[in-house]
mmCIF file of C-alpha atoms in Angstrom:
data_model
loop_
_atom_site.group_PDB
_atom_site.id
_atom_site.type_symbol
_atom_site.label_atom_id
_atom_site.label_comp_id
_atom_site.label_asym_id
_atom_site.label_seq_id
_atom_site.Cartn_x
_atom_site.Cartn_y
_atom_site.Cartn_z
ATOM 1 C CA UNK A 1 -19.307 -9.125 -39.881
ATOM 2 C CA UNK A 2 -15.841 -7.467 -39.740
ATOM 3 C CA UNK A 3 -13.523 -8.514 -36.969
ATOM 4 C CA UNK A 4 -11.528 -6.033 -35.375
ATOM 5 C CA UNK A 5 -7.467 -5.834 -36.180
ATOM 6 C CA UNK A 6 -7.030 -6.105 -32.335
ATOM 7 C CA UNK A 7 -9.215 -9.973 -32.593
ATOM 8 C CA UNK A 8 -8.025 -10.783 -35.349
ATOM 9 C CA UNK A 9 -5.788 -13.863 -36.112
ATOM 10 C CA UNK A 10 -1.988 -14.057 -36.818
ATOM 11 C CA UNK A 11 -2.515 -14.575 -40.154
ATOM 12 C CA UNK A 12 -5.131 -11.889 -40.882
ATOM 13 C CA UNK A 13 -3.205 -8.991 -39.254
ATOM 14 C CA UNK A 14 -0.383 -9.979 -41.152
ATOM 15 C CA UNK A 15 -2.389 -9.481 -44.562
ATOM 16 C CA UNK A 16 -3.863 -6.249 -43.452
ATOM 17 C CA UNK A 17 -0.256 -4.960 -43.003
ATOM 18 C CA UNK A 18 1.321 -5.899 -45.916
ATOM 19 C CA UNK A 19 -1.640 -4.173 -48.257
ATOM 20 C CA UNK A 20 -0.431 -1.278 -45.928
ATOM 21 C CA UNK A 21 3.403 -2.033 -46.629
ATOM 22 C CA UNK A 22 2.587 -2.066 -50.386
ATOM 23 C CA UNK A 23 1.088 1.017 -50.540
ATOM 24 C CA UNK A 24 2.984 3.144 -48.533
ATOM 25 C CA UNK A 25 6.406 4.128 -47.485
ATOM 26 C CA UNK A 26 8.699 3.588 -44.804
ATOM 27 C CA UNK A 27 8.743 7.206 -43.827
ATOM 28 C CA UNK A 28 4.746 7.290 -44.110
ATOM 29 C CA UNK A 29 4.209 4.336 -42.301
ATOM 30 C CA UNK A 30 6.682 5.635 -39.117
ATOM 31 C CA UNK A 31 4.795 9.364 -39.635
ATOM 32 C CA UNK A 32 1.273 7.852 -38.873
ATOM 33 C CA UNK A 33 2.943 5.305 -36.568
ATOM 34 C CA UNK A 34 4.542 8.128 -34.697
ATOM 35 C CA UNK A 35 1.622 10.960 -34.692
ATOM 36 C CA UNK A 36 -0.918 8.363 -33.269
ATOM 37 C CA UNK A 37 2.000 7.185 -30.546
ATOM 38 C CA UNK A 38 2.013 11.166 -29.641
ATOM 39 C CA UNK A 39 -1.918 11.145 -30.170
ATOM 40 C CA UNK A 40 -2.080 8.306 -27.075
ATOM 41 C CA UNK A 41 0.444 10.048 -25.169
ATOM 42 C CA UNK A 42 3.433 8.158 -25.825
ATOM 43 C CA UNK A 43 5.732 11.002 -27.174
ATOM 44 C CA UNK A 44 8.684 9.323 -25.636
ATOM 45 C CA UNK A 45 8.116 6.571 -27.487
ATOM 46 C CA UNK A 46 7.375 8.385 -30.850
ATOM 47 C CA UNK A 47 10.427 10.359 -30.502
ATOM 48 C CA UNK A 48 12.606 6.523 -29.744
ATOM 49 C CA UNK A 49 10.738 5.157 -33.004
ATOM 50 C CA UNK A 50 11.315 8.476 -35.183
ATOM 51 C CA UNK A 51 15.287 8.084 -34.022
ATOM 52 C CA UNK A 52 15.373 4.250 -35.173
ATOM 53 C CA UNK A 53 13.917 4.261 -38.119
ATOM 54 C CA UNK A 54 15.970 7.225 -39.170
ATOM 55 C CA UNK A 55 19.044 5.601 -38.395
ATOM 56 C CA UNK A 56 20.348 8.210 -36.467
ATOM 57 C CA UNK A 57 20.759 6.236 -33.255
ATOM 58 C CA UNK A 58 20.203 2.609 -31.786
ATOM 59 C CA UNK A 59 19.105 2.739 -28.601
ATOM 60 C CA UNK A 60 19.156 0.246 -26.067
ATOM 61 C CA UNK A 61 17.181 0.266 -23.286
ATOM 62 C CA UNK A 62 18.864 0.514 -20.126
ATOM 63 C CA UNK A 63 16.425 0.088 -16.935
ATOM 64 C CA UNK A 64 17.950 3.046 -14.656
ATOM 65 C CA UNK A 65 16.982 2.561 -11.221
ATOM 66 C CA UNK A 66 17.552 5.873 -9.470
ATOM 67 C CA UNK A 67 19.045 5.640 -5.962
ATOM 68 C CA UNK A 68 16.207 6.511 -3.080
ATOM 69 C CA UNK A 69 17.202 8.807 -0.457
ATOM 70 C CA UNK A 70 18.119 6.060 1.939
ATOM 71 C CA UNK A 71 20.481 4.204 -0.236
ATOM 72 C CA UNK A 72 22.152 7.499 -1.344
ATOM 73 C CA UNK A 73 22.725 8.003 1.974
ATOM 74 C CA UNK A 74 24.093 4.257 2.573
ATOM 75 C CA UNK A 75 26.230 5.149 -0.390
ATOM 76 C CA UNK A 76 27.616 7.980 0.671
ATOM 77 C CA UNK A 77 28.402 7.387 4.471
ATOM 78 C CA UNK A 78 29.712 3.576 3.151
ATOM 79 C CA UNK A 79 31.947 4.960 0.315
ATOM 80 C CA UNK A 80 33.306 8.153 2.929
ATOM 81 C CA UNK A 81 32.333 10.370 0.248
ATOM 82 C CA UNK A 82 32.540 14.280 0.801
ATOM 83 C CA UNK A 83 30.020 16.853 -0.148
ATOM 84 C CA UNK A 84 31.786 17.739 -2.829
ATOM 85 C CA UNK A 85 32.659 14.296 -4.219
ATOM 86 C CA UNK A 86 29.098 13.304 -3.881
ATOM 87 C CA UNK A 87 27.975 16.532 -6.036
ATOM 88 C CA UNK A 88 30.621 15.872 -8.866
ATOM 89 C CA UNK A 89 29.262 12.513 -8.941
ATOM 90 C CA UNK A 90 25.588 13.025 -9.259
ATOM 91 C CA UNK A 91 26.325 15.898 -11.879
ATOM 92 C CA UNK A 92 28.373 13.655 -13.874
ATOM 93 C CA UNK A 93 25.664 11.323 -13.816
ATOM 94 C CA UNK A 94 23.249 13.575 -15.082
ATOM 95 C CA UNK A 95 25.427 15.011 -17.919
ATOM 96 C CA UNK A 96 25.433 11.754 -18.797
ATOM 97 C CA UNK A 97 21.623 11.151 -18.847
ATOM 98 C CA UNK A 98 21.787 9.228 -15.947
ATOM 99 C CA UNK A 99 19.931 10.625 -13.091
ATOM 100 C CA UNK A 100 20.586 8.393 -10.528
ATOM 101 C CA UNK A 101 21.258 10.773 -7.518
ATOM 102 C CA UNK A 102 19.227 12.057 -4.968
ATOM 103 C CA UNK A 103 19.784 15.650 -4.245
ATOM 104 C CA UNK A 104 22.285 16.534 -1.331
ATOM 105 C CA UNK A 105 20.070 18.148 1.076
ATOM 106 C CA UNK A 106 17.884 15.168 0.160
ATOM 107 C CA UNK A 107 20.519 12.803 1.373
ATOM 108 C CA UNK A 108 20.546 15.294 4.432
ATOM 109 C CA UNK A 109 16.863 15.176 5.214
ATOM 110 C CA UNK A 110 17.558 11.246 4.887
ATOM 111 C CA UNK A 111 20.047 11.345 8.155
ATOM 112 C CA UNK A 112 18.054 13.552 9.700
ATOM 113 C CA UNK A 113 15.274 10.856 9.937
ATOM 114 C CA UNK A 114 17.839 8.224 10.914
ATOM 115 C CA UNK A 115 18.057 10.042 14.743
ATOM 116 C CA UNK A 116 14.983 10.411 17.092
ATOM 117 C CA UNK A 117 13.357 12.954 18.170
ATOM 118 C CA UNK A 118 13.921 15.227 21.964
ATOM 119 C CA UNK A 119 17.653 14.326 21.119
ATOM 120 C CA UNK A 120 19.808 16.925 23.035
ATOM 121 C CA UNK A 121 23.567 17.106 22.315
ATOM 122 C CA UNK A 122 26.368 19.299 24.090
ATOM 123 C CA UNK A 123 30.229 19.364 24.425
ATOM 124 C CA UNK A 124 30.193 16.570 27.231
ATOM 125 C CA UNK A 125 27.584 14.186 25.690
ATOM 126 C CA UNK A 126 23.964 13.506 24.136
ATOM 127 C CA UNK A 127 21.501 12.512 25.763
ATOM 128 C CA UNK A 128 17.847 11.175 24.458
ATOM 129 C CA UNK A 129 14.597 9.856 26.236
ATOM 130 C CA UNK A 130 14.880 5.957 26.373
ATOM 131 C CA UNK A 131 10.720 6.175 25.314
ATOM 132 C CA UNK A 132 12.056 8.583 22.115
ATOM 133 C CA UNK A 133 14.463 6.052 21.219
ATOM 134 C CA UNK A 134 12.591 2.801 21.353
ATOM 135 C CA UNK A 135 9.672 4.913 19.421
ATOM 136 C CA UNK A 136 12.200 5.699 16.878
ATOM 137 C CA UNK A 137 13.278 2.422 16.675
ATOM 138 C CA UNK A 138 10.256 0.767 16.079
ATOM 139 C CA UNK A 139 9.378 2.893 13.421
ATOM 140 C CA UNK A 140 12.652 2.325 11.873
ATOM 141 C CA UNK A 141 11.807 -1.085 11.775
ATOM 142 C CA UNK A 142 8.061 -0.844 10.449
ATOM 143 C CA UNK A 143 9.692 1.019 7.349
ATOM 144 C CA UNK A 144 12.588 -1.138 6.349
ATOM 145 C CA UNK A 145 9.983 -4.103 6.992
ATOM 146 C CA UNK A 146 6.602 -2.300 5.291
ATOM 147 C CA UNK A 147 7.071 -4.749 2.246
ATOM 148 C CA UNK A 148 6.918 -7.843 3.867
ATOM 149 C CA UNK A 149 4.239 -6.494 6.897
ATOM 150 C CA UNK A 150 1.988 -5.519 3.421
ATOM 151 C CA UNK A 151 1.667 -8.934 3.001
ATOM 152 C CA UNK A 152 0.897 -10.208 6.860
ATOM 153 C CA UNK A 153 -2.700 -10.836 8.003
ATOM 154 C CA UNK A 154 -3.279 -7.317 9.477
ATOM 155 C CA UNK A 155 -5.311 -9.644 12.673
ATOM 156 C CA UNK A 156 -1.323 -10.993 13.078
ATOM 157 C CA UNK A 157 -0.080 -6.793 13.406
ATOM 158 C CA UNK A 158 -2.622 -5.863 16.351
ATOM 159 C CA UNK A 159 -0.712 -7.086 18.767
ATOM 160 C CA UNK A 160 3.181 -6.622 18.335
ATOM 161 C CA UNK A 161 5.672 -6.353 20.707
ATOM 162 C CA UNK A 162 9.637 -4.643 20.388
ATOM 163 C CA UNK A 163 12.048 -6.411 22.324
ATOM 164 C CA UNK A 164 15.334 -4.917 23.329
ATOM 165 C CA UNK A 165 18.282 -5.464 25.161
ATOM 166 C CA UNK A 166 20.453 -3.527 26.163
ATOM 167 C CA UNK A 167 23.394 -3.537 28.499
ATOM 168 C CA UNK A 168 25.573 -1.408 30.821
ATOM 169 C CA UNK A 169 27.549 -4.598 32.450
ATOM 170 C CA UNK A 170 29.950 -5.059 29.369
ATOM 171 C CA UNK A 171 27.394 -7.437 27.482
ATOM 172 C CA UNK A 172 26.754 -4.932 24.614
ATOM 173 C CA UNK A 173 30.704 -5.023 23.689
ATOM 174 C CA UNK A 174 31.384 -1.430 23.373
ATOM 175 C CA UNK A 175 34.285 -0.316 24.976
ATOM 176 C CA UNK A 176 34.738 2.525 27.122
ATOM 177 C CA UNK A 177 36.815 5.558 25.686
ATOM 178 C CA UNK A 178 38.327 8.207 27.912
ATOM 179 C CA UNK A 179 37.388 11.415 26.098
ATOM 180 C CA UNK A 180 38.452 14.582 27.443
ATOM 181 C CA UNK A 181 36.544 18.462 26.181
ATOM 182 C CA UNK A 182 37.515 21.530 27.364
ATOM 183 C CA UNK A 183 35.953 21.535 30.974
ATOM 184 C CA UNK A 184 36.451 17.875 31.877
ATOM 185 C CA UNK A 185 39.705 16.601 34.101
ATOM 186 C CA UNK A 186 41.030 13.095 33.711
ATOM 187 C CA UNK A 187 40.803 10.739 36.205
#
């Protein structure tokens, strides 16, 4: 019975490949190697192998992580990076076959989901339902936390309670700041 290249031992597959490597070329060998990577949908691949073996380029492989919305977003409010700066960046990036940057209105959409809903701002102040932004809040929390809540006993998440604090006697350490708009009058 014939065993299968795939089963076969060490020293088997390496006899069936060098009756191959006598008999044909290098630029044979990488033809059928690259047509059957293309043939298995691996054109990427067959296109990386093609390059190599041609000695046109060495590659290295280079794991690029794009950036998701969220840490854009961290990236560009933490490095006080304009509009602008934040485009030349990313396009830089790219020309360099690096995509690692969200789109801007992407980053936008991102801050828009960082504020709760029924949020109403004016001149004089903002104002939002205490209910809106303890809902926001918690789901805040269930997203940065969805990883490690994946792996909890889902008889553990029936029952889970937010607890806040929050306080207008000086406890929360925010000072007070006089700010005057065009209607108010200073005390």
């Amino acid at each position: 019975p014939k065993i299968s290249f795939v089963n076969a031992s060490e020293c088997t597959k390496w006899r069936k490949c060098a009756e191959m490597i006598s008999l044909h070329s290098v630029e044979e060998l990488m033809l059928v190697t690259c047509q059957k990577l293309r043939q298995d949908g691996k054109s990427e691949i067959a296109n990386s192998v093609a390059e190599i073996v041609s000695g046109k380029q060495i590659l290295k492989h280079v794991d690029i992580r794009p950036y998701t919305d969220e840490e854009a977003l961290s990236f560009f409010v933490e490095g006080k990076l304009t509009k602008f700066q934040y485009k030349l960046m990313r396009l830089q990036a790219k020309e360099r076959g690096a995509d690692l940057y969200p789109n801007y209105h992407r980053i936008l959409e991102a801050k828009r989901r960082c504020y709760p809903d029924n949020i109403s701002i004016s001149d004089q102040s903002v104002e939002v339902s205490l209910q809106s932004l303890l809902d926001h809040t918690a789901t805040r929390l269930i997203e940065v936390c969805k990883p490690v809540l994946c792996n909890v006993n889902p008889f553990l998440l029936e029952n889970v309670e937010l607890i806040v604090k929050w306080g207008f006697d000086g406890s929360s350490e925010h000072s007070q700041y006089k700010q005057c708009s065009f209607n108010c009058v200073e005390d």
